[in-house]
CSV table of C-alpha atoms in Angstrom, one decimal:
chain,number,residue,atom,x,y,z
A,271,MET,CA,-7.6,-22.7,85.3
A,272,THR,CA,-7.7,-24.0,81.7
A,273,ALA,CA,-4.6,-25.7,80.4
A,274,THR,CA,-3.3,-24.3,77.0
A,275,MET,CA,-2.5,-27.0,74.5
A,276,PRO,CA,0.8,-26.3,72.6
A,277,ALA,CA,0.1,-25.2,69.1
A,278,GLU,CA,0.7,-27.7,66.3
A,279,PRO,CA,3.8,-26.8,64.2
A,280,THR,CA,3.1,-25.2,60.9
A,281,LEU,CA,4.2,-26.8,57.7
A,282,LYS,CA,7.0,-24.2,57.4
A,283,GLN,CA,8.2,-25.0,60.9
A,284,LEU,CA,8.2,-28.7,60.2
A,285,HIS,CA,10.4,-28.1,57.1
A,286,GLY,CA,12.6,-26.0,59.3
A,287,ARG,CA,13.3,-29.0,61.5
A,288,ALA,CA,15.7,-30.3,58.8
A,289,PHE,CA,18.0,-27.4,59.8
A,290,ALA,CA,17.9,-28.0,63.5
A,291,SER,CA,21.3,-28.4,65.1
A,292,LEU,CA,22.5,-31.6,66.8
A,293,TYR,CA,25.1,-30.7,69.4
A,294,ASP,CA,25.5,-34.1,71.1
A,295,GLU,CA,27.9,-36.9,70.1
A,296,MET,CA,26.4,-40.4,70.6
A,297,ASP,CA,27.2,-44.1,70.3
A,298,TYR,CA,24.5,-46.7,70.7
A,299,GLN,CA,22.9,-49.8,69.2
A,300,VAL,CA,19.7,-49.0,67.4
A,301,LYS,CA,16.8,-50.6,69.3
A,302,ARG,CA,13.9,-50.3,66.9
A,303,ILE,CA,14.3,-51.9,63.4
A,304,ASP,CA,11.2,-52.5,61.3
A,305,GLY,CA,11.4,-55.3,58.8
A,306,THR,CA,14.4,-57.6,58.4
A,307,LEU,CA,18.0,-56.6,57.9
A,308,PRO,CA,19.6,-58.3,54.9
A,309,ALA,CA,22.0,-60.9,56.4
A,310,ASP,CA,24.6,-60.3,53.6
A,311,LEU,CA,24.6,-56.5,53.9
A,312,THR,CA,27.5,-56.1,56.2
A,313,GLY,CA,29.9,-53.1,56.4
A,314,THR,CA,29.8,-49.4,57.4
A,315,LEU,CA,27.9,-46.5,56.0
A,316,PHE,CA,29.6,-43.1,56.6
A,317,ARG,CA,27.6,-39.9,56.0
A,318,VAL,CA,28.6,-36.2,56.5
A,319,GLY,CA,26.9,-32.9,56.6
A,320,PRO,CA,26.7,-29.8,58.8
A,321,GLY,CA,25.9,-30.8,62.4
A,322,LYS,CA,25.1,-27.3,63.8
A,323,PHE,CA,24.0,-24.0,62.2
A,324,ASP,CA,25.7,-21.6,64.6
A,325,VAL,CA,29.2,-20.8,65.9
A,326,GLY,CA,28.9,-19.2,69.3
A,327,ASP,CA,26.6,-16.2,68.8
A,328,THR,CA,26.9,-16.2,65.0
A,329,VAL,CA,23.9,-17.8,63.2
A,330,LEU,CA,25.0,-19.3,60.0
A,331,LYS,CA,23.3,-18.2,56.8
A,332,THR,CA,23.3,-21.5,55.0
A,333,MET,CA,24.2,-25.2,55.5
A,334,PHE,CA,27.4,-24.8,53.6
A,335,ASP,CA,29.1,-23.1,56.6
A,336,GLY,CA,28.2,-25.6,59.3
A,337,ASP,CA,30.9,-27.8,60.9
A,338,GLY,CA,31.1,-31.3,59.5
A,339,MET,CA,29.5,-34.0,61.6
A,340,VAL,CA,30.2,-37.6,60.6
A,341,SER,CA,27.4,-40.1,61.1
A,342,ARG,CA,28.3,-43.8,61.0
A,343,PHE,CA,26.0,-46.8,60.7
A,344,VAL,CA,27.7,-50.2,61.4
A,345,LEU,CA,25.7,-53.1,59.9
A,346,ASP,CA,26.6,-56.7,60.8
A,347,GLY,CA,23.6,-58.4,59.2
A,348,LYS,CA,21.8,-58.6,62.6
A,349,THR,CA,22.1,-55.2,64.2
A,350,VAL,CA,22.8,-51.5,63.4
A,351,ARG,CA,25.0,-49.4,65.6
A,352,PHE,CA,25.0,-45.6,65.3
A,353,THR,CA,27.8,-43.2,66.2
A,354,ASN,CA,28.3,-39.5,65.3
A,355,ARG,CA,31.2,-37.2,65.9
A,356,TYR,CA,32.2,-33.8,64.7
A,357,VAL,CA,35.2,-33.2,62.5
A,358,ARG,CA,37.6,-31.3,64.8
A,359,THR,CA,38.0,-28.3,62.5
A,360,ARG,CA,39.6,-25.1,63.5
A,361,GLN,CA,36.1,-23.5,63.6
A,362,TYR,CA,34.7,-26.3,65.8
A,363,ARG,CA,37.6,-26.1,68.2
A,364,SER,CA,37.2,-22.3,68.5
A,365,GLY,CA,34.0,-23.0,70.4
A,366,ASN,CA,32.2,-19.7,71.0
A,367,GLN,CA,33.4,-17.4,68.3
A,368,MET,CA,33.5,-17.6,64.5
A,369,THR,CA,37.2,-16.6,63.9
A,370,GLN,CA,37.2,-17.2,60.1
A,371,ARG,CA,34.5,-16.4,57.5
A,372,GLY,CA,32.4,-19.0,55.8
A,373,ILE,CA,31.4,-19.3,52.2
A,374,THR,CA,28.1,-17.5,52.9
A,375,THR,CA,28.4,-16.2,56.5
A,376,ASN,CA,30.7,-13.3,57.5
A,377,ALA,CA,32.8,-13.5,60.6
A,378,PRO,CA,32.2,-10.9,63.4
A,379,THR,CA,35.7,-9.5,63.0
A,380,LEU,CA,37.4,-7.8,60.0
A,381,ARG,CA,40.4,-10.1,60.5
A,382,GLY,CA,38.2,-13.1,60.2
A,383,ASN,CA,36.7,-11.9,56.9
A,384,LEU,CA,40.1,-11.2,55.3
A,385,GLN,CA,40.9,-14.9,55.6
A,386,PRO,CA,39.8,-17.6,53.1
A,387,PRO,CA,36.6,-19.5,54.1
A,388,ALA,CA,36.9,-22.0,56.9
A,389,ASN,CA,37.5,-25.6,55.9
A,390,THR,CA,34.4,-27.2,57.6
A,391,GLY,CA,35.0,-30.8,56.3
A,392,ASN,CA,31.3,-31.2,55.8
A,393,THR,CA,30.7,-32.2,52.2
A,394,ASN,CA,31.6,-35.8,51.4
A,395,MET,CA,33.3,-38.9,52.8
A,396,ALA,CA,35.7,-41.1,50.7
A,397,ASN,CA,38.0,-44.1,51.2
A,398,ILE,CA,41.2,-43.3,49.3
A,399,CYS,CA,44.2,-45.6,49.6
A,400,GLY,CA,43.0,-47.1,52.8
A,401,ASP,CA,42.2,-43.8,54.5
A,402,LEU,CA,38.8,-42.4,55.4
A,403,LEU,CA,38.6,-38.7,54.4
A,404,ALA,CA,36.2,-35.9,55.2
A,405,LEU,CA,36.2,-33.7,52.2
A,406,TRP,CA,35.4,-30.0,51.5
A,407,GLU,CA,35.4,-27.8,48.5
A,408,GLY,CA,38.2,-25.4,49.0
A,409,GLY,CA,40.9,-27.1,51.1
A,410,PRO,CA,42.7,-30.3,52.0
A,411,PRO,CA,40.8,-33.3,53.3
A,412,TYR,CA,40.6,-34.3,57.0
A,413,LYS,CA,41.8,-37.9,57.8
A,414,ILE,CA,39.2,-39.7,60.1
A,415,ASP,CA,39.8,-42.8,62.1
A,416,PRO,CA,37.0,-45.2,60.9
A,417,ASP,CA,36.9,-47.0,64.3
A,418,SER,CA,36.9,-44.0,66.7
A,419,LEU,CA,35.9,-41.2,64.3
A,420,GLU,CA,38.7,-39.2,65.7
A,421,THR,CA,40.1,-36.4,63.5
A,422,LEU,CA,43.7,-37.2,62.7
A,423,GLY,CA,44.6,-33.9,61.0
A,424,TYR,CA,44.9,-33.1,57.3
A,425,LYS,CA,45.6,-35.9,54.9
A,426,ARG,CA,48.9,-35.4,53.0
A,427,PHE,CA,49.5,-37.4,49.9
A,428,GLU,CA,53.0,-38.3,48.6
A,429,GLY,CA,53.9,-35.6,46.1
A,430,ASP,CA,51.1,-33.4,47.5
A,431,ARG,CA,51.0,-30.3,45.4
A,432,PHE,CA,47.5,-28.9,45.8
A,433,GLY,CA,48.3,-25.3,45.0
A,434,TYR,CA,47.9,-22.1,47.0
A,435,LEU,CA,44.6,-23.1,48.6
A,436,GLY,CA,45.5,-26.7,49.1
A,437,ALA,CA,42.1,-27.6,47.5
A,438,PHE,CA,41.3,-31.3,47.0
A,439,SER,CA,37.6,-31.1,46.0
A,440,ALA,CA,34.7,-33.0,47.5
A,441,HIS,CA,33.9,-35.3,44.6
A,442,PRO,CA,36.8,-37.6,43.7
A,443,LYS,CA,36.2,-40.2,41.0
A,444,TRP,CA,37.6,-43.8,40.7
A,445,ASP,CA,38.6,-45.7,37.6
A,446,PRO,CA,37.6,-49.3,38.5
A,447,ARG,CA,39.9,-50.6,35.7
A,448,THR,CA,43.1,-49.0,36.9
A,449,GLY,CA,42.3,-48.4,40.6
A,450,GLU,CA,43.4,-44.7,40.2
A,451,VAL,CA,41.6,-41.8,41.9
A,452,PHE,CA,41.1,-38.5,40.1
A,453,ASN,CA,40.1,-35.2,41.5
A,454,PHE,CA,40.6,-31.5,41.1
A,455,GLY,CA,41.0,-28.3,43.2
A,456,PHE,CA,40.3,-24.7,42.5
A,457,ASP,CA,43.4,-22.4,42.8
A,458,LEU,CA,44.0,-18.7,42.6
A,459,LEU,CA,47.7,-18.4,41.9
A,460,PRO,CA,49.4,-17.7,39.7
A,461,THR,CA,46.0,-17.4,37.9
A,462,PRO,CA,42.6,-18.9,38.6
A,463,ARG,CA,42.5,-22.5,37.5
A,464,LEU,CA,41.3,-26.0,38.1
A,465,ARG,CA,44.3,-28.2,39.0
A,466,CYS,CA,43.6,-31.8,38.0
A,467,TYR,CA,45.1,-34.7,40.0
A,468,ARG,CA,45.6,-38.4,39.8
A,469,VAL,CA,46.3,-40.5,42.9
A,470,ASP,CA,47.7,-44.0,42.3
A,471,ALA,CA,47.1,-47.1,44.4
A,472,LYS,CA,50.1,-46.3,46.6
A,473,GLY,CA,48.8,-42.8,47.5
A,474,ARG,CA,51.2,-40.9,45.2
A,475,ASN,CA,49.6,-37.7,43.9
A,476,THR,CA,50.4,-36.2,40.5
A,477,GLU,CA,49.1,-33.0,38.9
A,478,ILE,CA,48.2,-34.2,35.4
A,479,ASN,CA,46.7,-31.1,33.9
A,480,SER,CA,45.5,-27.5,34.6
A,481,LEU,CA,42.5,-25.7,33.2
A,482,PRO,CA,42.6,-21.9,33.3
A,483,LEU,CA,39.5,-20.1,34.6
A,484,TRP,CA,40.0,-16.4,33.8
A,485,ASP,CA,36.4,-15.7,34.5
A,486,PHE,CA,36.4,-17.3,38.0
A,487,VAL,CA,33.5,-19.7,37.4
A,488,TRP,CA,32.4,-21.8,40.4
A,489,ASN,CA,32.5,-25.6,39.9
A,490,HIS,CA,31.5,-28.4,42.3
A,491,ASP,CA,31.8,-31.7,40.5
A,492,PHE,CA,33.2,-33.4,37.4
A,493,ALA,CA,32.9,-36.7,35.5
A,494,LEU,CA,35.5,-39.3,34.5
A,495,THR,CA,35.8,-41.4,31.3
A,496,GLU,CA,38.5,-43.9,30.3
A,497,HIS,CA,40.7,-41.1,28.8
A,498,HIS,CA,39.4,-37.8,30.1
A,499,MET,CA,38.2,-35.7,33.0
A,500,LEU,CA,35.1,-33.8,32.0
A,501,PHE,CA,33.9,-30.5,33.5
A,502,VAL,CA,30.6,-28.8,32.9
A,503,LEU,CA,31.2,-25.1,33.7
A,504,ASP,CA,28.1,-23.0,34.1
A,505,PRO,CA,28.4,-19.1,34.2
A,506,LEU,CA,28.2,-18.8,37.9
A,507,ARG,CA,30.7,-16.1,38.9
A,508,PRO,CA,31.4,-13.7,41.8
A,509,ASN,CA,30.6,-10.1,41.2
A,510,ILE,CA,33.8,-8.4,42.5
A,511,PRO,CA,32.2,-5.0,43.4
A,512,THR,CA,29.5,-6.8,45.3
A,513,PHE,CA,32.0,-9.0,47.1
A,514,LEU,CA,34.1,-6.0,48.2
A,515,ARG,CA,30.9,-4.2,49.4
A,516,THR,CA,29.4,-7.2,51.3
A,517,ARG,CA,32.4,-9.4,52.0
A,518,SER,CA,30.0,-12.3,51.2
A,519,LEU,CA,30.8,-14.9,48.5
A,520,GLU,CA,27.2,-16.0,48.6
A,521,GLN,CA,25.8,-12.6,47.9
A,522,SER,CA,28.4,-11.9,45.2
A,523,LEU,CA,27.9,-15.2,43.3
A,524,SER,CA,25.5,-14.5,40.4
A,525,TYR,CA,24.4,-16.4,37.4
A,526,GLN,CA,25.6,-14.4,34.4
A,527,ALA,CA,23.9,-16.0,31.4
A,528,ARG,CA,23.9,-12.8,29.3
A,529,ASN,CA,27.7,-12.6,29.5
A,530,GLY,CA,28.6,-16.2,29.1
A,531,SER,CA,27.8,-19.7,28.3
A,532,THR,CA,28.1,-23.2,29.7
A,533,ARG,CA,31.4,-24.7,28.7
A,534,PHE,CA,32.1,-28.5,28.4
A,535,ALA,CA,35.8,-28.8,29.2
A,536,ILE,CA,37.4,-32.1,28.2
A,537,VAL,CA,40.7,-32.5,30.0
A,538,PRO,CA,42.8,-35.5,28.8
A,539,ARG,CA,44.2,-37.8,31.5
A,540,ASP,CA,47.5,-38.0,29.6
A,541,GLY,CA,48.3,-34.3,30.2
A,542,SER,CA,47.7,-33.1,26.6
A,543,LYS,CA,45.9,-29.9,25.9
A,544,PRO,CA,42.3,-29.5,27.2
A,545,ARG,CA,39.4,-28.9,24.7
A,546,VAL,CA,36.6,-26.5,25.5
A,547,ILE,CA,33.2,-26.5,23.8
A,548,GLU,CA,30.6,-23.7,24.2
A,549,HIS,CA,26.9,-24.3,24.8
A,550,GLU,CA,24.0,-22.1,25.8
A,551,ALA,CA,24.0,-21.2,29.5
A,552,MET,CA,22.7,-23.9,31.8
A,553,ALA,CA,22.7,-24.7,35.5
A,554,HIS,CA,23.5,-27.9,37.4
A,555,ILE,CA,25.3,-29.1,40.6
A,556,HIS,CA,26.2,-32.8,40.4
A,557,VAL,CA,27.0,-35.1,37.5
A,558,THR,CA,26.1,-38.8,37.5
A,559,ASN,CA,28.6,-40.5,35.3
A,560,ALA,CA,30.3,-40.2,31.9
A,561,PHE,CA,31.6,-42.7,29.3
A,562,GLU,CA,33.1,-42.9,25.8
A,563,ASP,CA,31.0,-44.3,23.0
A,564,GLY,CA,33.4,-44.6,20.1
A,565,THR,CA,34.8,-41.2,19.5
A,566,ASP,CA,31.9,-39.5,21.3
A,567,ILE,CA,31.8,-38.6,25.0
A,568,VAL,CA,28.5,-38.9,26.9
A,569,VAL,CA,27.8,-37.2,30.3
A,570,GLU,CA,24.7,-37.3,32.5
A,571,PHE,CA,23.4,-34.8,35.0
A,572,VAL,CA,20.3,-33.0,36.3
A,573,ARG,CA,19.8,-29.9,34.2
A,574,PHE,CA,17.7,-27.3,36.2
A,575,ASP,CA,14.8,-25.6,34.6
A,576,ASP,CA,15.5,-22.2,36.3
A,577,PRO,CA,19.2,-21.3,35.7
A,578,ASP,CA,19.2,-18.9,38.6
A,579,ILE,CA,18.7,-21.6,41.2
A,580,PHE,CA,21.3,-20.2,43.6
A,581,GLY,CA,19.5,-16.8,43.7
A,582,GLN,CA,16.2,-18.5,44.4
A,583,LEU,CA,17.8,-20.7,47.2
A,584,GLY,CA,19.5,-17.6,48.7
A,585,LYS,CA,16.2,-15.8,49.0
A,586,ALA,CA,14.5,-18.8,50.7
A,587,TRP,CA,17.3,-19.1,53.2
A,588,GLN,CA,17.0,-15.5,54.4
A,589,GLU,CA,13.5,-16.0,55.9
A,590,PRO,CA,13.3,-17.6,59.3
A,591,ALA,CA,11.6,-21.0,59.5
A,592,ASP,CA,10.1,-20.0,62.9
A,593,PRO,CA,9.5,-16.3,63.5
A,594,THR,CA,9.5,-16.9,67.3
A,595,ASN,CA,13.0,-18.4,67.2
A,596,PRO,CA,15.7,-16.0,65.7
A,597,ARG,CA,18.2,-18.9,65.4
A,598,ALA,CA,15.9,-21.1,63.3
A,599,HIS,CA,16.4,-19.1,60.2
A,600,LEU,CA,17.3,-21.8,57.7
A,601,THR,CA,14.5,-23.3,55.6
A,602,ILE,CA,13.5,-24.0,52.1
A,603,ASP,CA,10.2,-23.6,50.2
A,604,GLN,CA,11.0,-25.9,47.3
A,605,TRP,CA,14.1,-27.4,45.8
A,606,PRO,CA,14.5,-26.6,42.1
A,607,SER,CA,13.0,-28.7,39.3
A,608,GLY,CA,15.1,-30.2,36.6
A,609,ARG,CA,15.4,-32.9,34.0
A,610,LEU,CA,17.8,-35.8,34.0
A,611,SER,CA,19.7,-35.4,30.7
A,612,ARG,CA,22.5,-36.9,28.8
A,613,PHE,CA,24.8,-34.8,26.5
A,614,ARG,CA,26.7,-36.4,23.7
A,615,ILE,CA,29.9,-34.6,22.6
A,616,SER,CA,31.1,-35.6,19.1
A,617,LYS,CA,34.7,-35.5,18.0
A,618,SER,CA,33.9,-32.4,16.0
A,619,GLY,CA,32.5,-30.6,19.0
A,620,ARG,CA,28.8,-31.0,18.2
A,621,LEU,CA,26.6,-31.2,21.4
A,622,THR,CA,23.4,-33.2,21.4
A,623,GLU,CA,21.0,-33.4,24.4
A,624,THR,CA,18.8,-36.4,25.2
A,625,VAL,CA,16.2,-35.7,27.9
A,626,LEU,CA,15.7,-38.8,30.1
A,627,SER,CA,12.9,-37.6,32.4
A,628,GLU,CA,10.1,-35.1,32.9
A,629,SER,CA,10.7,-32.0,34.9
A,630,ALA,CA,10.6,-32.6,38.7
A,631,PRO,CA,12.5,-31.5,41.8
A,632,MET,CA,15.4,-34.0,42.1
A,633,GLU,CA,19.1,-34.0,42.8
A,634,PHE,CA,21.9,-36.1,44.3
A,635,PRO,CA,22.1,-38.5,41.2
A,636,GLN,CA,23.8,-41.8,42.0
A,637,TYR,CA,24.6,-45.1,40.2
A,638,ASP,CA,26.5,-48.3,40.6
A,639,TRP,CA,30.1,-47.0,40.9
A,640,ARG,CA,31.4,-50.2,39.4
A,641,ARG,CA,30.1,-48.7,36.1
A,642,SER,CA,32.3,-45.6,36.4
A,643,THR,CA,33.8,-44.6,33.0
A,644,ARG,CA,31.3,-47.0,31.3
A,645,GLU,CA,27.7,-46.7,30.3
A,646,HIS,CA,25.3,-47.3,33.2
A,647,ASN,CA,21.7,-48.4,32.9
A,648,PHE,CA,20.3,-47.2,36.2
A,649,THR,CA,20.3,-43.8,37.9
A,650,TYR,CA,19.0,-43.3,41.5
A,651,ALA,CA,18.2,-39.9,43.0
A,652,ALA,CA,16.5,-38.0,45.8
A,653,ALA,CA,13.2,-36.4,44.6
A,654,ALA,CA,10.3,-34.4,45.8
A,655,THR,CA,6.6,-35.4,45.4
A,656,GLU,CA,5.1,-32.3,46.9
A,657,ASP,CA,4.9,-28.7,45.7
A,658,VAL,CA,6.4,-27.4,48.9
A,659,GLY,CA,9.3,-28.7,51.0
A,660,HIS,CA,12.3,-31.0,50.8
A,661,TYR,CA,13.2,-34.0,48.8
A,662,ASN,CA,11.0,-36.6,50.4
A,663,ALA,CA,11.3,-39.6,48.1
A,664,VAL,CA,13.8,-41.9,46.4
A,665,THR,CA,13.5,-42.5,42.7
A,666,LYS,CA,15.1,-44.8,40.1
A,667,PHE,CA,15.4,-44.5,36.3
A,668,ASP,CA,15.8,-47.6,34.2
A,669,HIS,CA,17.4,-46.3,31.0
A,670,ALA,CA,17.0,-49.6,29.1
A,671,THR,CA,13.2,-49.6,29.5
A,672,GLY,CA,12.7,-45.8,30.0
A,673,THR,CA,10.7,-46.4,33.2
A,674,ARG,CA,10.8,-44.6,36.5
A,675,THR,CA,9.9,-46.0,39.9
A,676,THR,CA,9.6,-44.0,43.2
A,677,PHE,CA,9.0,-44.5,46.9
A,678,ASP,CA,7.5,-41.6,48.8
A,679,PHE,CA,8.4,-41.1,52.5
A,680,GLY,CA,5.6,-38.5,53.0
A,681,LEU,CA,6.4,-35.4,55.1
A,682,ALA,CA,10.1,-35.9,55.3
A,683,GLN,CA,13.6,-34.8,54.3
A,684,THR,CA,15.3,-37.5,52.3
A,685,GLY,CA,19.0,-37.6,51.5
A,686,GLU,CA,21.2,-39.0,48.7
A,687,PRO,CA,20.6,-42.7,48.0
A,688,LEU,CA,23.8,-44.9,47.9
A,689,PHE,CA,23.9,-48.1,45.9
A,690,VAL,CA,25.7,-51.1,47.5
A,691,PRO,CA,26.1,-54.2,45.2
A,692,ARG,CA,25.1,-57.6,46.6
A,693,SER,CA,28.5,-58.9,45.7
A,694,ARG,CA,31.5,-57.9,43.6
A,695,THR,CA,30.2,-59.9,40.6
A,696,ALA,CA,26.4,-59.0,41.0
A,697,ALA,CA,24.6,-57.5,38.1
A,698,GLU,CA,24.0,-53.8,37.9
A,699,ASP,CA,21.0,-52.9,40.1
A,700,ASP,CA,21.3,-56.2,42.1
A,701,GLY,CA,22.0,-54.8,45.5
A,702,TRP,CA,20.6,-52.3,48.0
A,703,LEU,CA,19.9,-48.6,48.3
A,704,LEU,CA,20.8,-47.0,51.6
A,705,VAL,CA,18.8,-43.9,52.3
A,706,LEU,CA,19.0,-41.5,55.3
A,707,ASN,CA,15.5,-40.1,55.9
A,708,HIS,CA,14.3,-37.5,58.5
A,709,ASP,CA,10.7,-38.0,59.4
A,710,LEU,CA,9.7,-34.4,60.1
A,711,PRO,CA,6.5,-34.9,62.3
A,712,SER,CA,8.3,-37.1,64.8
A,713,HIS,CA,11.6,-35.2,64.3
A,714,ARG,CA,13.5,-38.5,64.2
A,715,SER,CA,15.8,-39.9,61.5
A,716,GLN,CA,16.0,-43.4,60.1
A,717,LEU,CA,18.2,-45.5,57.9
A,718,ALA,CA,16.0,-47.1,55.2
A,719,ILE,CA,17.4,-50.1,53.3
A,720,PHE,CA,15.8,-50.9,49.9
A,721,ASP,CA,16.2,-53.8,47.5
A,722,ALA,CA,17.4,-51.6,44.6
A,723,ARG,CA,15.4,-53.7,42.1
A,724,THR,CA,12.1,-53.0,43.7
A,725,ILE,CA,12.2,-49.6,45.6
A,726,GLU,CA,8.5,-49.0,44.9
A,727,ASP,CA,7.8,-51.9,47.4
A,728,GLY,CA,9.3,-49.9,50.3
A,729,PRO,CA,12.2,-50.6,52.6
A,730,LEU,CA,13.3,-54.1,53.5
A,731,ALA,CA,14.4,-52.7,56.9
A,732,THR,CA,14.2,-49.3,58.6
A,733,ALA,CA,16.5,-48.5,61.5
A,734,HIS,CA,15.0,-45.8,63.7
A,735,LEU,CA,17.3,-43.4,65.5
A,736,GLU,CA,16.4,-41.9,68.9
A,737,HIS,CA,16.9,-38.3,67.5
A,738,HIS,CA,17.1,-36.4,64.3
A,739,LEU,CA,20.1,-35.9,62.0
A,740,PRO,CA,20.4,-32.4,60.4
A,741,ILE,CA,20.2,-32.1,56.6
A,742,GLY,CA,23.4,-33.5,55.1
A,743,PHE,CA,25.3,-34.0,51.9
A,744,HIS,CA,27.1,-37.1,50.8
A,745,GLY,CA,28.7,-40.3,52.1
A,746,THR,CA,30.4,-43.7,51.3
A,747,PHE,CA,30.0,-47.3,52.2
A,748,SER,CA,32.8,-49.7,53.1
A,749,ARG,CA,32.5,-53.5,53.4
A,750,ARG,CA,34.8,-53.3,56.4
A,751,ILE,CA,32.8,-53.4,59.7
A,752,ALA,CA,34.1,-50.4,61.7
A,753,GLY,CA,34.8,-50.5,65.4
């Protein structure tokens, strides 16, 4: 009898491994560390993203509907300890049945589809007023115990007035000069609008402004300057007849360039009237930073070449990664290409674009957050070096010299790079980049620690996990050593 060797996974199947679920919750000290951990890099890295891509018998259509799983890396200068735990959302506690619709996945019952999308707590982690929060797009944040990773329920701020949906969005911004936190939330009643919030150092929340959205545009992020909140609103809107027919927000969202434009909405922090400036239709997801230069406002983000990126991603997600496994239906052929750009908005409303990079697949732009509301000289991002597949590299732009440096992980799925300064007074770019990377051939994830000044030289240290971590979104670093 001749033994049959198992077939090597195809490239498409390897890329599908980024969307493999991880059901177990673990806590262990990482045994294999290549290189040398920086002795003065101490603290805790928290990351979050969808941990599993099914709820009972329902296979989720996209990563946006997966229950949030917090991954924690504790660094004491000598060792790395890994812990993961799911956010105890209503969907996670329901166990074997999806009782409430997702953003892109319908629930199996009519009652579940008539409810707002489930708050999965899977998008970002933030430390606000001493509390660790798991954030989501359309609802209140979950409070997480940083030592046990136990879910402590919804976070309630003093003076909490988050509107009908209770939305406190996933990308809050800090003013390092005042210590205040700013954020927004989408609301439906009495009319569609973005409610703009300020949280002071004592945790008191105030609604400082409101931006009407009569055309229901979707918005994920914003930028903060010394005196303003700045929104870049692309014409991505739900098609109401399609939504009523399919009951799917994902299928109904469409890029409507012919019937609209991108609007730069400048919302004063002092509560005075917002200003809206029209521009030709564009597409983006995240902003890097913004700052005021005299009477001008400058904002940076990755502008995508193909404005219909969500339609392209939706098509890619519908095809199974592995035809022999009906549950492995999340994959991606290629993340969209774009250019890092800065837009200057004059006092008169004139818009000028400066392109900072050549076109390439990249996203998750980051910078030294000590430079928030001020001009920054370095931008870090996840990037792709291949024609097919995930982001598999970390890249850095030096705006003073106009140079770009990159480190390529090979066949991998690479997440958002987070910058940690060497000290409170260290120069910009003097610190480390923490990058979560999934090596696809071995199906194992790793935490790579770079000297931010020389990322092209490769990681100073790489902590290898004993398993993979599913594709994720964002995170935060705290100098406090958890546990």
